[in-house]
Amino acid sequence: MMTPTAELLTVPEVMARLKLGRSTVYDLIRSRRLVSITIGRARRIPADAVRDFITRETEEAAA
């Protein structure tokens, strides 16, 4: 759950952290594998959501 002090990242910041392209990040958002929120017209991804995504993907790859 998001806390009031949660760090919100832009799509380019997520792209850099995950070393993925813009289309791939938006595909992850669209498929709900990466949680995001919309503020006005801006899309923001909680930093916790990126960490959760990496954890889930790592666990699935190890299974």
mmCIF file with all atom_site columns, C-alpha atoms in Angstrom:
data_model
loop_
_atom_site.group_PDB
_atom_site.id
_atom_site.type_symbol
_atom_site.label_atom_id
_atom_site.label_alt_id
_atom_site.label_comp_id
_atom_site.label_asym_id
_atom_site.label_entity_id
_atom_site.label_seq_id
_atom_site.pdbx_PDB_ins_code
_atom_site.Cartn_x
_atom_site.Cartn_y
_atom_site.Cartn_z
_atom_site.occupancy
_atom_site.B_iso_or_equiv
_atom_site.pdbx_formal_charge
_atom_site.auth_seq_id
_atom_site.auth_comp_id
_atom_site.auth_asym_id
_atom_site.auth_atom_id
_atom_site.pdbx_PDB_model_num
ATOM 1  C CA . MET A 1 1  ? 0.000  0.000   0.000   1.00 0.00 ? 1  MET A CA 1
ATOM 2  C CA . MET A 1 2  ? 1.231  3.462   -0.857  1.00 0.00 ? 2  MET A CA 1
ATOM 3  C CA . THR A 1 3  ? 2.259  5.726   1.984   1.00 0.00 ? 3  THR A CA 1
ATOM 4  C CA . PRO A 1 4  ? 1.982  9.526   1.885   1.00 0.00 ? 4  PRO A CA 1
ATOM 5  C CA . THR A 1 5  ? 5.763  9.758   1.554   1.00 0.00 ? 5  THR A CA 1
ATOM 6  C CA . ALA A 1 6  ? 6.068  7.155   -1.209  1.00 0.00 ? 6  ALA A CA 1
ATOM 7  C CA . GLU A 1 7  ? 8.486  8.127   -3.938  1.00 0.00 ? 7  GLU A CA 1
ATOM 8  C CA . LEU A 1 8  ? 6.725  8.516   -7.283  1.00 0.00 ? 8  LEU A CA 1
ATOM 9  C CA . LEU A 1 9  ? 8.750  7.897   -10.422 1.00 0.00 ? 9  LEU A CA 1
ATOM 10 C CA . THR A 1 10 ? 8.200  9.080   -13.963 1.00 0.00 ? 10 THR A CA 1
ATOM 11 C CA . VAL A 1 11 ? 8.137  6.634   -16.862 1.00 0.00 ? 11 VAL A CA 1
ATOM 12 C CA . PRO A 1 12 ? 11.649 7.726   -17.975 1.00 0.00 ? 12 PRO A CA 1
ATOM 13 C CA . GLU A 1 13 ? 12.945 7.095   -14.430 1.00 0.00 ? 13 GLU A CA 1
ATOM 14 C CA . VAL A 1 14 ? 11.420 3.602   -14.454 1.00 0.00 ? 14 VAL A CA 1
ATOM 15 C CA . MET A 1 15 ? 12.869 3.010   -17.914 1.00 0.00 ? 15 MET A CA 1
ATOM 16 C CA . ALA A 1 16 ? 16.326 3.855   -16.548 1.00 0.00 ? 16 ALA A CA 1
ATOM 17 C CA . ARG A 1 17 ? 15.943 1.725   -13.410 1.00 0.00 ? 17 ARG A CA 1
ATOM 18 C CA . LEU A 1 18 ? 14.705 -1.333  -15.295 1.00 0.00 ? 18 LEU A CA 1
ATOM 19 C CA . LYS A 1 19 ? 16.811 -0.654  -18.406 1.00 0.00 ? 19 LYS A CA 1
ATOM 20 C CA . LEU A 1 20 ? 13.726 -1.059  -20.589 1.00 0.00 ? 20 LEU A CA 1
ATOM 21 C CA . GLY A 1 21 ? 12.223 0.953   -23.411 1.00 0.00 ? 21 GLY A CA 1
ATOM 22 C CA . ARG A 1 22 ? 9.221  3.248   -23.142 1.00 0.00 ? 22 ARG A CA 1
ATOM 23 C CA . SER A 1 23 ? 6.852  0.865   -24.941 1.00 0.00 ? 23 SER A CA 1
ATOM 24 C CA . THR A 1 24 ? 7.804  -2.012  -22.667 1.00 0.00 ? 24 THR A CA 1
ATOM 25 C CA . VAL A 1 25 ? 7.182  0.050   -19.517 1.00 0.00 ? 25 VAL A CA 1
ATOM 26 C CA . TYR A 1 26 ? 3.771  1.130   -20.830 1.00 0.00 ? 26 TYR A CA 1
ATOM 27 C CA . ASP A 1 27 ? 3.003  -2.512  -21.749 1.00 0.00 ? 27 ASP A CA 1
ATOM 28 C CA . LEU A 1 28 ? 3.798  -3.542  -18.160 1.00 0.00 ? 28 LEU A CA 1
ATOM 29 C CA . ILE A 1 29 ? 1.496  -0.794  -16.881 1.00 0.00 ? 29 ILE A CA 1
ATOM 30 C CA . ARG A 1 30 ? -1.279 -1.708  -19.331 1.00 0.00 ? 30 ARG A CA 1
ATOM 31 C CA . SER A 1 31 ? -1.079 -5.400  -18.379 1.00 0.00 ? 31 SER A CA 1
ATOM 32 C CA . ARG A 1 32 ? -1.140 -4.412  -14.682 1.00 0.00 ? 32 ARG A CA 1
ATOM 33 C CA . ARG A 1 33 ? 2.174  -6.115  -13.989 1.00 0.00 ? 33 ARG A CA 1
ATOM 34 C CA . LEU A 1 34 ? 3.497  -2.700  -12.903 1.00 0.00 ? 34 LEU A CA 1
ATOM 35 C CA . VAL A 1 35 ? 1.262  -0.547  -10.704 1.00 0.00 ? 35 VAL A CA 1
ATOM 36 C CA . SER A 1 36 ? 0.877  3.115   -11.634 1.00 0.00 ? 36 SER A CA 1
ATOM 37 C CA . ILE A 1 37 ? -1.303 6.102   -10.880 1.00 0.00 ? 37 ILE A CA 1
ATOM 38 C CA . THR A 1 38 ? -2.408 9.038   -12.975 1.00 0.00 ? 38 THR A CA 1
ATOM 39 C CA . ILE A 1 39 ? -2.212 12.579  -11.641 1.00 0.00 ? 39 ILE A CA 1
ATOM 40 C CA . GLY A 1 40 ? -3.867 14.868  -14.160 1.00 0.00 ? 40 GLY A CA 1
ATOM 41 C CA . ARG A 1 41 ? -2.285 13.731  -17.407 1.00 0.00 ? 41 ARG A CA 1
ATOM 42 C CA . ALA A 1 42 ? 0.929  12.522  -15.748 1.00 0.00 ? 42 ALA A CA 1
ATOM 43 C CA . ARG A 1 43 ? 1.612  8.831   -15.176 1.00 0.00 ? 43 ARG A CA 1
ATOM 44 C CA . ARG A 1 44 ? 3.567  8.032   -12.001 1.00 0.00 ? 44 ARG A CA 1
ATOM 45 C CA . ILE A 1 45 ? 4.860  4.721   -10.698 1.00 0.00 ? 45 ILE A CA 1
ATOM 46 C CA . PRO A 1 46 ? 5.508  4.245   -6.977  1.00 0.00 ? 46 PRO A CA 1
ATOM 47 C CA . ALA A 1 47 ? 9.102  3.160   -6.302  1.00 0.00 ? 47 ALA A CA 1
ATOM 48 C CA . ASP A 1 48 ? 7.669  0.331   -4.167  1.00 0.00 ? 48 ASP A CA 1
ATOM 49 C CA . ALA A 1 49 ? 5.803  -0.946  -7.237  1.00 0.00 ? 49 ALA A CA 1
ATOM 50 C CA . VAL A 1 50 ? 9.084  -1.182  -9.154  1.00 0.00 ? 50 VAL A CA 1
ATOM 51 C CA . ARG A 1 51 ? 10.688 -3.120  -6.282  1.00 0.00 ? 51 ARG A CA 1
ATOM 52 C CA . ASP A 1 52 ? 7.640  -5.418  -6.061  1.00 0.00 ? 52 ASP A CA 1
ATOM 53 C CA . PHE A 1 53 ? 7.780  -6.014  -9.815  1.00 0.00 ? 53 PHE A CA 1
ATOM 54 C CA . ILE A 1 54 ? 11.464 -6.971  -9.649  1.00 0.00 ? 54 ILE A CA 1
ATOM 55 C CA . THR A 1 55 ? 10.825 -9.299  -6.691  1.00 0.00 ? 55 THR A CA 1
ATOM 56 C CA . ARG A 1 56 ? 7.905  -11.032 -8.464  1.00 0.00 ? 56 ARG A CA 1
ATOM 57 C CA . GLU A 1 57 ? 9.834  -11.441 -11.708 1.00 0.00 ? 57 GLU A CA 1
ATOM 58 C CA . THR A 1 58 ? 12.878 -12.797 -9.865  1.00 0.00 ? 58 THR A CA 1
ATOM 59 C CA . GLU A 1 59 ? 10.767 -15.300 -7.916  1.00 0.00 ? 59 GLU A CA 1
ATOM 60 C CA . GLU A 1 60 ? 9.001  -16.460 -11.099 1.00 0.00 ? 60 GLU A CA 1
ATOM 61 C CA . ALA A 1 61 ? 12.316 -16.883 -12.897 1.00 0.00 ? 61 ALA A CA 1
ATOM 62 C CA . ALA A 1 62 ? 13.674 -18.995 -10.019 1.00 0.00 ? 62 ALA A CA 1
ATOM 63 C CA . ALA A 1 63 ? 10.613 -21.274 -9.952  1.00 0.00 ? 63 ALA A CA 1
#
